Amino acid sequence: MFSLFPALVSGSVADRSALRFGDRSLTYAELAASAGALAARLDGAGRVALWATPTLETAVGAVAALLAGVPAVPLNPRSGETELGHIVGDSAPSLVLAAPGDTLPAALGALERIDVEVTTETAAEEGAEAGVEAEEGTEVVVGVTAAVRDPASPALVVYTSGTTGPPKGAVIPRRAIAATLDALADAWQWTGDDVLVHGLPLFHVHGLIIGVLGPLRRGGSVRHLGRFSAEGVARELDAGATMLFGVPTMYHRLAEALGEDPGLAEALRGARLLVSGSAALPLHDHERIRAATGRGVVERYGMTETLMNTSVRADGEVRPGTVGVPLPGVGLRLVEEDGTRIAWYEADGTPAGAYDGESVGEIQVRGPNLFTGYLNRPDATAAAYSADGWFRTGDMAVLDPDGSVRIVGRKATDLIKSGGYKIGAGEIENALLEHPGVREAAVAGEPDADLGELVAAWIVPLDLQAPPSAGELADHVALRLAPHKRPRTVRFLEALPRNDMGKILKRELPRD
Ligand code: MCA
Ligand code: AMP
């Protein structure tokens, strides 16, 4: 039978720590009991929303939904009313899973709520309760629905921003999760003996799928920091954690902290693997971390729609600036605007074509790691694929002579990557235009040492003499969309630069 969590279902590592958030933790047996009991209550539900705070309850809720074969829609608990309203309207969940005591916003008020109860009693102790049977040699056998058996059935719907319009729900099948996690296990020699530490949010692929479901699929452990801090990373690495996952902003902050904290360098040196992803890790941060710790940071490249595509291998050489080679099972090619193939990998993994470190093309991928489409958006799904069925990532890259992928840019200038979050400029412009003091708005990314890019806004106010304050506009966006989408820089103009067709010329926006 296809199972996403063999170790959980078989009971083979019943007493091992599965999840730890702060001072609360669950062994595999306890997780099986908690998630198993909840899964029994979810059996037959439609899609369920998951109030994805960085807590044990979110991890248990996600595992329960997966055990029950019910697709889960993780929600950013900081989402504003417009964003949340859109996601709930679009994904139409039948109920919402949340931690007991969490206050939910009005946009979720109409939904049935199920509290995620975490128990430290095992199924064996509780007996066969609420649909959970304890069998000899196993800790939990959860009611198996057809969806659980079918690797093609949807597991998660993860919302991701595009250049224009509201976020789209990427439907991620069970097969993709299994395929990507097993491919990473191969690339990183990732086993049940690994203990992962991270402080990533749990409503995106990186933190939830790679960072929580990843260790659970291996039968290993995850320790979540609740919120990222250099001290937390050092503490957990000192206390036996073997791997660290983070976005480049987190590695930047570690690099900054290294100067003041010799203990941090020691802790990082002790890790088996330091992994960065979601955006490019700047060379300067690579170098500072290597100089202080002797350790290279492994980069992997993925996307909500594709999960993971490439990685530097644990047994390979870390060359800053590259994201490694395609993961097992992933087809990857670089393609010119007119569809001409520039460089690609043969089925046996050898590079072909112009792998010269110079010829730039769009990365296109295919494989079992891909999503099945955008929810309710067949038009957008069709547009995401080439005529011959490859997913168009929009990322531009070269293949180096050793076959490594080096990402050099992005096709769409209206996509911003800030702190590892993908943010669509159009979505923020629309929110800004709803402010009564704004006549015109343009949004673009600006380089930033900490966030990679920051969200910058150019505003033509209704009244040039009395423009709204930058803080007011930031709050306006944070309350409607999400705090990470708020403009960090606001400049006021008399008019936006436009071409004869009236299109805003973003390259001509004044930057000081
Ligand atoms: C400040 N705050 C505000 C406002 N100003 N809140 C509301 N309105 C305002 N005007 C609050 C924030 O909510 C936050 O609250 C605090 O002030 C600090 O905010 P901020 O500066 O935005 O946070 P940060 O500390 O700079 O965040 C950096 C970060 C974060 C921790 C690195 O960007 C992050 O977690 N990034 C991870 C992104 C990620 O996981 N991406 C994966 C996407 P408080 O302090 O209370 O929190 S998946 C993906 O990309 C693919 C698949 C892949 O390859 O992985
Ligand atoms: P998201 O839609 O949030 O899943 O973000 C996916 C995008 O993040 C990709 O299309 C890339 O542009 C970017 N990305 C992810 N990992 C890396 C990496 N290691 N280096 C550079 N860009 C990355």
Coordinates of C-alpha atoms and ligand atoms in Angstrom, one line a residue:
M1 CA 0.0 0.0 0.0
F2 CA 1.2 3.5 -0.8
S3 CA 2.0 5.2 2.5
L4 CA 3.4 8.7 3.1
F5 CA 4.7 7.9 6.6
P6 CA 5.8 4.3 6.7
A7 CA 7.6 4.8 10.1
L8 CA 4.5 6.3 11.6
V9 CA 2.2 3.5 10.4
S10 CA 4.5 0.6 11.1
G11 CA 5.4 1.6 14.6
S12 CA 9.0 0.8 13.9
V13 CA 10.4 3.8 15.7
A14 CA 7.5 4.2 18.3
D15 CA 9.6 5.7 21.0
R16 CA 11.7 8.1 18.9
S17 CA 11.0 11.8 19.0
A18 CA 9.0 12.8 15.9
L19 CA 8.2 16.5 16.6
R20 CA 9.4 19.1 19.0
F21 CA 8.2 22.6 19.3
G22 CA 9.7 24.5 22.2
D23 CA 9.3 22.3 25.3
R24 CA 6.4 20.3 23.7
S25 CA 7.2 17.1 21.8
L26 CA 5.6 13.9 20.5
T27 CA 7.2 10.5 19.9
Y28 CA 6.1 8.6 16.9
A29 CA 3.7 6.5 19.0
E30 CA 2.2 9.7 20.5
L31 CA 2.0 11.4 17.1
A32 CA 0.3 8.2 15.7
A33 CA -2.3 8.4 18.5
S34 CA -2.9 12.2 18.1
A35 CA -3.0 12.3 14.4
G36 CA -4.8 9.0 14.1
A37 CA -7.6 10.1 16.3
L38 CA -8.0 13.3 14.4
A39 CA -7.8 11.5 11.0
A40 CA -10.7 9.3 12.0
R41 CA -12.8 12.5 12.6
L42 CA -11.8 13.9 9.2
D43 CA -12.6 10.8 7.2
G44 CA -14.8 11.8 4.3
A45 CA -14.4 15.6 4.9
G46 CA -13.8 17.6 1.8
R47 CA -10.9 20.0 1.8
V48 CA -9.9 21.2 5.3
A49 CA -8.3 24.5 6.1
L50 CA -5.3 24.4 8.5
W51 CA -4.6 27.4 10.7
A52 CA -0.8 27.1 10.2
T53 CA 0.7 28.6 13.3
P54 CA 4.3 27.4 14.0
T55 CA 3.1 24.9 16.5
L56 CA 2.8 21.2 17.2
E57 CA -0.9 21.4 16.4
T58 CA -0.2 22.4 12.8
A59 CA 2.1 19.5 12.3
V60 CA -0.4 17.1 13.9
G61 CA -3.3 18.6 11.8
A62 CA -1.3 18.2 8.6
V63 CA -0.4 14.6 9.3
A64 CA -4.0 13.8 10.3
A65 CA -5.3 15.2 7.0
L66 CA -2.8 13.2 5.1
L67 CA -3.6 10.0 7.0
A68 CA -7.3 10.6 6.3
G69 CA -6.7 11.3 2.6
V70 CA -8.3 14.7 3.0
P71 CA -6.6 17.6 1.2
A72 CA -5.4 20.4 3.5
V73 CA -5.1 24.1 2.8
P74 CA -2.5 25.7 5.0
L75 CA -3.4 29.3 5.9
N76 CA -0.9 31.9 7.0
P77 CA -2.2 33.0 10.4
R78 CA -1.0 36.5 9.5
S79 CA -3.0 36.7 6.3
G80 CA -5.1 39.8 6.0
E81 CA -8.8 39.9 5.3
T82 CA -8.6 40.2 1.4
E83 CA -6.1 37.4 1.1
L84 CA -7.9 35.1 3.5
G85 CA -11.2 35.8 2.0
H86 CA -9.9 34.9 -1.4
I87 CA -8.2 31.7 -0.3
V88 CA -11.3 30.5 1.7
G89 CA -13.6 31.4 -1.2
D90 CA -11.5 29.7 -3.8
S91 CA -10.6 26.5 -1.9
A92 CA -14.1 26.2 -0.2
P93 CA -12.9 24.1 2.8
S94 CA -15.6 22.2 4.7
L95 CA -13.9 22.9 8.1
V96 CA -10.9 24.5 9.7
L97 CA -8.3 22.8 12.0
A98 CA -6.8 25.0 14.7
A99 CA -5.1 24.7 18.0
P100 CA -7.5 24.9 21.0
G101 CA -7.7 28.5 22.2
D102 CA -6.6 30.1 18.8
T103 CA -8.8 33.0 17.8
L104 CA -9.9 32.8 14.2
P105 CA -10.7 35.8 12.0
A106 CA -14.1 36.6 10.7
A107 CA -13.3 35.2 7.2
L108 CA -13.3 31.7 8.8
G109 CA -16.2 32.3 11.1
A110 CA -18.7 30.4 8.9
L111 CA -16.6 27.2 8.9
E112 CA -17.0 24.3 11.3
R113 CA -14.0 24.2 13.6
I114 CA -12.2 21.2 14.9
D115 CA -9.6 21.7 17.6
V116 CA -6.4 19.7 17.1
E117 CA -6.0 17.9 20.4
V118 CA -2.5 16.7 21.1
T119 CA -2.2 13.7 23.3
T120 CA 0.9 12.1 24.8
E121 CA -0.9 8.9 25.3
T122 CA -0.2 6.3 22.7
A123 CA -2.9 4.4 20.8
A124 CA -1.9 1.2 22.7
E125 CA -2.6 3.0 26.0
E126 CA -5.8 4.5 24.8
G127 CA -7.1 1.3 23.2
A128 CA -8.8 1.1 19.9
E129 CA -10.6 4.4 20.2
A130 CA -12.4 6.6 17.6
G131 CA -11.4 4.5 14.6
V132 CA -7.8 3.9 15.6
E133 CA -6.9 0.3 16.0
A134 CA -3.7 -0.8 17.7
E135 CA -2.6 -4.1 16.2
E136 CA 0.2 -6.3 17.4
G137 CA 3.5 -4.8 16.1
T138 CA 1.9 -1.6 14.9
E139 CA 1.1 1.5 16.8
V140 CA -1.7 2.8 14.5
V141 CA -3.8 1.7 11.6
V142 CA -5.9 4.6 10.4
G143 CA -9.1 4.1 8.4
V144 CA -7.8 3.8 4.8
T145 CA -9.8 5.6 2.2
A146 CA -9.4 5.3 -1.5
A147 CA -7.7 8.7 -1.5
V148 CA -5.0 7.4 0.9
R149 CA -4.2 4.6 -1.5
D150 CA -4.1 6.8 -4.6
P151 CA -0.8 8.6 -5.1
A152 CA -2.4 10.9 -7.6
S153 CA -5.0 12.3 -5.1
P154 CA -4.5 15.8 -3.8
A155 CA -2.6 16.1 -0.5
L156 CA -2.2 19.9 0.0
V157 CA -3.4 23.0 -1.7
V158 CA -0.7 25.7 -1.2
Y159 CA -1.4 29.3 -2.3
T160 CA 1.4 31.0 -4.2
S161 CA 1.5 34.5 -5.7
G162 CA 1.7 35.3 -9.4
T163 CA 2.6 38.5 -11.2
T164 CA -1.0 39.7 -11.3
G165 CA -4.2 38.9 -9.5
P166 CA -4.7 37.0 -6.2
P167 CA -2.6 34.0 -5.2
K168 CA -3.3 30.7 -7.0
G169 CA -3.8 27.4 -5.1
A170 CA -1.2 24.8 -6.3
V171 CA -2.7 21.3 -5.9
I172 CA 0.0 19.0 -4.7
P173 CA -0.6 15.3 -5.0
R174 CA 0.6 12.7 -2.5
R175 CA 2.9 11.2 -5.2
A176 CA 4.8 14.5 -5.5
I177 CA 5.4 14.7 -1.8
A178 CA 6.7 11.2 -1.6
A179 CA 8.8 11.6 -4.8
T180 CA 10.4 14.9 -3.7
L181 CA 11.2 13.7 -0.2
D182 CA 12.7 10.4 -1.4
A183 CA 14.8 12.3 -4.0
L184 CA 16.1 14.6 -1.3
A185 CA 16.9 11.6 0.9
D186 CA 19.0 10.3 -1.9
A187 CA 20.8 13.6 -2.5
W188 CA 21.4 14.4 1.1
Q189 CA 21.8 10.9 2.5
W190 CA 18.9 11.8 4.8
T191 CA 17.9 9.1 7.2
G192 CA 15.8 8.5 10.3
D193 CA 18.9 9.2 12.3
D194 CA 18.8 12.8 11.3
V195 CA 17.5 15.5 13.6
L196 CA 16.4 18.6 11.7
V197 CA 16.2 22.1 13.2
H198 CA 14.4 25.1 11.6
G199 CA 12.2 28.1 12.2
L200 CA 10.4 28.3 8.9
P201 CA 6.7 29.1 8.6
L202 CA 4.4 26.1 8.1
F203 CA 2.1 27.4 5.4
H204 CA 4.5 26.9 2.6
V205 CA 6.4 24.1 0.9
H206 CA 9.7 24.7 2.5
G207 CA 8.7 24.7 6.2
L208 CA 5.7 22.2 6.0
I209 CA 6.6 19.7 3.3
I210 CA 10.4 19.6 3.3
G211 CA 10.8 20.7 7.0
V212 CA 8.0 18.7 8.7
L213 CA 6.8 15.9 6.4
G214 CA 10.4 15.3 5.3
P215 CA 11.7 14.1 8.7
L216 CA 8.5 12.2 9.3
R217 CA 8.8 10.3 6.1
R218 CA 12.3 9.2 7.0
G219 CA 11.3 8.3 10.6
G220 CA 13.6 11.0 11.9
S221 CA 13.0 14.1 14.1
V222 CA 12.3 17.7 13.7
R223 CA 12.8 20.5 16.2
H224 CA 10.9 23.7 15.3
L225 CA 12.1 26.9 16.9
G226 CA 8.7 28.6 16.8
R227 CA 10.5 31.5 15.4
F228 CA 13.9 31.7 13.8
S229 CA 16.8 32.9 15.9
A230 CA 20.6 32.4 15.8
E231 CA 20.5 31.4 19.5
G232 CA 17.9 28.7 18.8
V233 CA 19.8 27.3 15.9
A234 CA 23.0 27.1 18.0
R235 CA 21.2 25.6 21.0
E236 CA 19.6 22.8 18.9
L237 CA 22.7 22.0 16.9
D238 CA 24.7 21.8 20.2
A239 CA 22.0 19.5 21.5
G240 CA 22.3 16.9 18.7
A241 CA 20.5 18.3 15.7
T242 CA 22.2 17.2 12.5
M243 CA 20.6 19.3 9.8
L244 CA 19.5 23.0 9.4
F245 CA 17.1 24.3 6.8
G246 CA 16.6 28.0 6.2
V247 CA 15.9 30.7 3.7
P248 CA 18.9 32.9 2.7
T249 CA 17.7 35.7 5.0
M250 CA 18.2 33.3 7.9
Y251 CA 21.7 32.3 6.8
H252 CA 22.4 36.0 6.3
R253 CA 21.4 36.6 9.9
L254 CA 23.6 33.7 11.1
A255 CA 26.5 35.1 9.1
E256 CA 25.9 38.5 10.8
A257 CA 25.8 36.8 14.3
L258 CA 28.9 34.7 13.7
G259 CA 31.2 37.7 14.5
E260 CA 29.7 38.1 18.0
D261 CA 29.1 34.5 18.9
P262 CA 32.0 32.0 18.7
G263 CA 29.7 29.3 20.0
L264 CA 27.5 29.7 16.9
A265 CA 30.4 28.9 14.6
E266 CA 31.2 25.8 16.7
A267 CA 27.5 24.7 16.5
L268 CA 27.3 25.2 12.7
R269 CA 30.6 23.3 12.3
G270 CA 29.0 20.3 14.1
A271 CA 26.0 20.0 11.7
R272 CA 26.0 17.3 9.1
L273 CA 24.2 19.4 6.6
L274 CA 23.3 23.1 6.3
V275 CA 20.7 23.6 3.6
S276 CA 19.5 26.9 2.1
G277 CA 16.6 27.4 -0.4
S278 CA 13.6 29.4 -1.5
A279 CA 15.9 32.1 -3.0
A280 CA 19.5 32.6 -3.9
L281 CA 22.1 32.6 -1.1
P282 CA 24.5 35.5 -1.8
L283 CA 28.1 34.7 -2.3
H284 CA 29.1 37.0 0.5
D285 CA 27.0 35.0 3.0
H286 CA 28.3 31.7 1.7
E287 CA 31.8 32.9 2.1
R288 CA 31.3 34.3 5.6
I289 CA 29.8 31.1 6.8
R290 CA 32.5 29.0 5.3
A291 CA 35.3 31.2 6.7
A292 CA 33.9 31.0 10.2
T293 CA 32.8 27.4 10.3
G294 CA 34.7 25.6 7.5
R295 CA 31.2 24.4 6.3
G296 CA 29.7 25.0 2.9
V297 CA 25.9 25.7 2.7
V298 CA 24.1 23.3 0.3
E299 CA 21.6 25.0 -1.9
R300 CA 18.6 23.3 -3.4
Y301 CA 16.1 24.8 -5.9
G302 CA 12.4 24.3 -5.9
M303 CA 9.0 25.9 -6.4
T304 CA 5.6 25.5 -4.8
E305 CA 4.3 24.0 -8.1
T306 CA 7.3 21.6 -8.6
L307 CA 8.5 20.9 -5.1
M308 CA 12.2 20.3 -5.3
N309 CA 14.0 20.2 -8.7
T310 CA 17.7 20.3 -8.0
S311 CA 20.2 20.2 -5.2
V312 CA 23.9 20.1 -4.5
R313 CA 24.5 16.6 -3.2
A314 CA 25.8 15.8 0.2
D315 CA 28.6 13.9 -1.3
G316 CA 29.3 16.6 -3.9
E317 CA 31.2 19.8 -3.9
V318 CA 29.5 23.0 -2.7
R319 CA 30.2 25.7 -5.3
P320 CA 28.5 28.9 -4.2
G321 CA 26.1 30.2 -6.8
T322 CA 24.9 26.9 -8.1
V323 CA 21.9 24.9 -7.0
G324 CA 23.4 21.6 -8.0
V325 CA 22.0 18.9 -10.3
P326 CA 18.5 17.6 -11.0
L327 CA 17.2 15.3 -8.3
P328 CA 16.6 11.7 -9.2
G329 CA 13.5 11.4 -11.4
V330 CA 13.4 15.1 -12.4
G331 CA 13.8 16.0 -16.0
L332 CA 15.3 19.5 -16.6
R333 CA 16.1 21.5 -19.7
L334 CA 17.0 25.1 -20.5
V335 CA 14.9 26.6 -23.3
E336 CA 15.1 29.8 -25.4
E337 CA 12.1 32.1 -25.8
D338 CA 11.2 30.5 -29.2
G339 CA 11.2 27.0 -27.6
T340 CA 14.6 25.9 -28.8
R341 CA 16.3 23.6 -26.4
I342 CA 19.7 25.0 -25.3
A343 CA 20.9 22.5 -22.7
W344 CA 19.4 19.5 -21.0
Y345 CA 20.1 16.3 -19.0
E346 CA 19.9 12.9 -20.6
A347 CA 17.9 10.2 -18.9
D348 CA 21.0 8.9 -17.3
G349 CA 21.7 12.3 -15.7
T350 CA 24.5 13.5 -18.0
P351 CA 24.3 17.0 -19.2
A352 CA 24.0 17.7 -22.9
G353 CA 23.8 20.7 -25.3
A354 CA 25.5 24.0 -24.4
Y355 CA 26.5 23.4 -20.8
D356 CA 29.1 26.1 -21.1
G357 CA 28.3 28.3 -18.1
E358 CA 27.1 31.0 -20.6
S359 CA 24.1 30.0 -22.6
V360 CA 21.0 31.3 -20.7
G361 CA 17.6 29.7 -21.0
E362 CA 14.4 29.2 -19.0
I363 CA 14.4 26.2 -16.7
Q364 CA 11.7 23.8 -17.6
V365 CA 11.0 20.6 -15.6
R366 CA 8.9 17.5 -15.5
G367 CA 8.7 14.6 -13.2
P368 CA 6.7 13.0 -10.4
N369 CA 7.4 16.0 -8.1
L370 CA 5.1 18.3 -10.0
F371 CA 1.7 19.6 -8.9
T372 CA -1.4 18.6 -10.8
G373 CA -2.6 22.2 -11.5
Y374 CA -4.0 25.4 -10.0
L375 CA -7.3 25.0 -8.2
N376 CA -10.2 26.4 -10.3
R377 CA -7.7 27.9 -12.8
P378 CA -7.4 25.6 -15.9
D379 CA -6.3 28.6 -17.9
A380 CA -3.4 29.3 -15.6
T381 CA -2.5 25.6 -15.4
A382 CA -2.4 25.3 -19.2
A383 CA -0.3 28.5 -19.5
A384 CA 2.3 27.1 -17.1
Y385 CA 3.2 24.3 -19.4
S386 CA 5.1 24.2 -22.8
A387 CA 3.4 22.7 -25.8
D388 CA 5.2 19.5 -25.2
G389 CA 4.3 19.2 -21.5
W390 CA 7.2 20.7 -19.6
F391 CA 6.5 23.0 -16.6
R392 CA 7.9 26.5 -17.3
T393 CA 9.5 27.8 -14.1
G394 CA 10.1 31.3 -15.3
D395 CA 13.6 31.0 -13.7
M396 CA 16.6 31.7 -16.1
A397 CA 19.8 29.7 -15.7
V398 CA 22.9 28.4 -17.3
L399 CA 24.4 24.9 -17.0
D400 CA 28.0 25.0 -15.8
P401 CA 30.6 22.8 -17.5
D402 CA 30.4 20.4 -14.5
G403 CA 26.6 20.1 -15.1
S404 CA 25.5 22.2 -12.2
V405 CA 22.5 24.6 -12.6
R406 CA 23.3 28.2 -12.0
I407 CA 20.3 30.5 -11.7
V408 CA 20.9 33.9 -13.2
G409 CA 17.6 35.6 -13.0
R410 CA 13.8 35.5 -13.5
K411 CA 11.7 36.1 -16.5
A412 CA 9.0 38.1 -14.7
T413 CA 10.2 41.4 -13.2
D414 CA 6.9 41.6 -11.4
L415 CA 7.7 38.8 -9.0
I416 CA 9.6 39.7 -5.9
K417 CA 11.4 37.3 -3.6
S418 CA 11.6 38.8 -0.1
G419 CA 12.8 36.8 2.9
G420 CA 12.2 33.7 0.7
Y421 CA 8.5 34.6 0.2
K422 CA 7.3 35.0 -3.4
I423 CA 5.3 38.2 -3.7
G424 CA 3.5 39.4 -6.8
A425 CA 3.8 43.2 -7.5
G426 CA 0.3 43.3 -9.1
E427 CA -1.4 42.1 -5.9
I428 CA 0.3 44.8 -3.8
E429 CA -0.5 47.5 -6.4
N430 CA -4.2 46.5 -6.3
A431 CA -4.2 46.7 -2.5
L432 CA -2.5 50.1 -2.5
L433 CA -5.0 51.4 -5.1
E434 CA -7.8 50.7 -2.6
H435 CA -6.3 53.2 -0.2
P436 CA -8.3 56.5 -0.4
G437 CA -5.2 58.6 -0.5
V438 CA -3.6 56.8 -3.5
R439 CA -4.2 57.8 -7.1
E440 CA -1.6 55.6 -8.8
A441 CA 0.8 52.9 -7.5
A442 CA 3.7 50.9 -8.8
V443 CA 5.6 48.1 -6.9
A444 CA 8.9 46.5 -7.6
G445 CA 11.7 44.6 -5.8
E446 CA 14.8 46.3 -4.7
P447 CA 18.1 44.6 -3.7
D448 CA 18.4 44.2 0.0
A449 CA 21.3 42.5 1.9
D450 CA 19.0 40.9 4.5
L451 CA 15.8 40.1 2.6
G452 CA 17.3 39.5 -0.8
E453 CA 14.8 41.9 -2.3
L454 CA 12.5 44.3 -0.5
V455 CA 9.1 45.4 -1.6
A456 CA 9.3 49.1 -2.8
A457 CA 6.3 51.2 -3.8
W458 CA 6.0 54.3 -5.8
I459 CA 2.8 56.3 -5.1
V460 CA 1.1 59.2 -6.8
P461 CA -1.0 60.5 -4.0
L462 CA -4.4 62.0 -4.5
D463 CA -3.1 65.1 -2.7
L464 CA 0.6 65.7 -3.2
Q465 CA 0.6 68.2 -0.3
A466 CA -0.9 65.6 2.2
P467 CA 0.2 62.1 1.1
P468 CA -0.6 59.1 3.3
S469 CA 2.4 58.1 5.4
A470 CA 4.6 55.2 4.5
G471 CA 3.6 53.5 7.7
E472 CA -0.1 53.9 6.9
L473 CA 0.4 52.3 3.5
A474 CA 2.4 49.5 4.9
D475 CA -0.3 48.7 7.5
H476 CA -2.9 49.0 4.8
V477 CA -1.2 46.2 2.8
A478 CA -0.3 44.1 5.9
L479 CA -4.0 44.1 7.0
R480 CA -5.4 43.2 3.6
L481 CA -2.7 40.8 2.3
A482 CA 0.0 39.8 4.8
P483 CA 2.8 41.6 6.8
H484 CA 5.5 40.1 4.6
K485 CA 3.9 41.8 1.5
R486 CA 4.0 45.3 3.0
P487 CA 6.1 47.9 1.2
R488 CA 9.3 48.6 3.2
T489 CA 10.1 51.7 1.1
V490 CA 7.6 54.2 -0.2
R491 CA 8.4 57.0 -2.6
F492 CA 6.0 59.7 -3.6
L493 CA 5.9 61.0 -7.2
E494 CA 3.8 63.5 -9.2
A495 CA 3.4 60.9 -12.0
L496 CA 4.5 57.4 -12.9
P497 CA 6.8 57.0 -15.9
R498 CA 4.7 55.5 -18.7
N499 CA 5.1 54.6 -22.3
D500 CA 2.9 55.8 -25.2
M501 CA 0.5 52.9 -24.5
G502 CA 0.2 54.0 -20.9
K503 CA 2.1 51.1 -19.5
I504 CA 4.2 51.9 -16.4
L505 CA 7.9 51.8 -17.1
K506 CA 9.2 50.2 -13.9
R507 CA 12.8 50.5 -15.0
E508 CA 12.5 54.2 -15.0
L509 CA 11.1 54.6 -11.5
P510 CA 13.5 56.7 -9.5
R511 CA 15.6 54.8 -7.0
D512 CA 17.9 56.7 -4.6
Ligands
MCA1 C1 6.1 44.9 11.1 N1 5.3 43.9 11.4 C2 4.1 44.2 11.0 C3 4.2 45.5 10.4 N2 5.5 45.9 10.5 N3 3.0 43.6 11.0 C4 1.9 44.2 10.5 N4 1.9 45.4 9.9 C5 3.1 46.1 9.9 N5 3.1 47.3 9.3 C6 5.7 42.7 12.2 C7 5.7 41.4 11.4 O1 4.5 40.8 11.3 C8 6.7 40.5 12.3 O2 6.0 40.1 13.5 C9 7.7 41.5 12.7 O3 7.0 42.8 12.6 C10 8.9 41.5 11.8 O4 8.5 41.5 10.5 P1 9.4 41.2 9.3 O5 10.4 42.2 9.3 O6 8.5 41.1 8.1 O7 9.9 39.8 9.6 P2 11.3 39.3 9.4 O8 11.9 39.1 10.8 O9 12.1 40.3 8.5 O10 11.2 38.0 8.7 C11 12.3 37.4 8.1 C12 12.1 35.9 8.0 C13 10.8 35.7 7.2 C14 12.0 35.3 9.4 C15 13.3 35.3 7.2 O11 10.9 36.4 6.0 C16 10.5 34.2 6.9 O12 10.1 33.5 7.8 N6 10.7 33.8 5.6 C17 10.5 32.4 5.2 C18 9.8 32.4 3.9 C19 9.5 31.0 3.4 O13 9.4 30.0 4.2 N7 9.5 30.8 2.1 C20 9.2 29.5 1.6 C21 8.3 29.6 0.4 P3 6.5 39.0 14.4 O14 7.9 39.5 14.8 O15 5.6 39.0 15.5 O16 6.6 37.8 13.6 S1 8.2 27.9 -0.4 C22 9.4 28.1 -1.6 O17 9.9 29.2 -1.7 C23 9.9 27.0 -2.4 C24 9.1 25.8 -2.5 C25 11.3 26.7 -1.9 O18 12.2 26.6 -2.8 O19 11.4 26.6 -0.7
AMP2 P1 7.8 29.8 -4.5 O1 6.8 30.1 -5.6 O2 7.6 30.6 -3.3 O3 7.7 28.4 -4.3 O4 9.2 30.2 -5.0 C1 9.8 29.5 -6.0 C2 10.9 30.3 -6.6 O5 11.9 30.5 -5.6 C3 11.6 29.7 -7.7 O6 10.9 29.9 -8.9 C4 13.0 30.5 -7.7 O7 12.9 31.7 -8.4 C5 13.2 30.7 -6.2 N1 14.2 29.8 -5.6 C6 13.9 28.7 -4.8 N2 15.1 28.1 -4.4 C7 16.1 28.9 -5.0 C8 17.5 28.8 -4.9 N3 18.1 27.9 -4.2 N4 18.2 29.7 -5.6 C9 17.6 30.7 -6.3 N5 16.2 30.8 -6.4 C10 15.5 29.9 -5.7

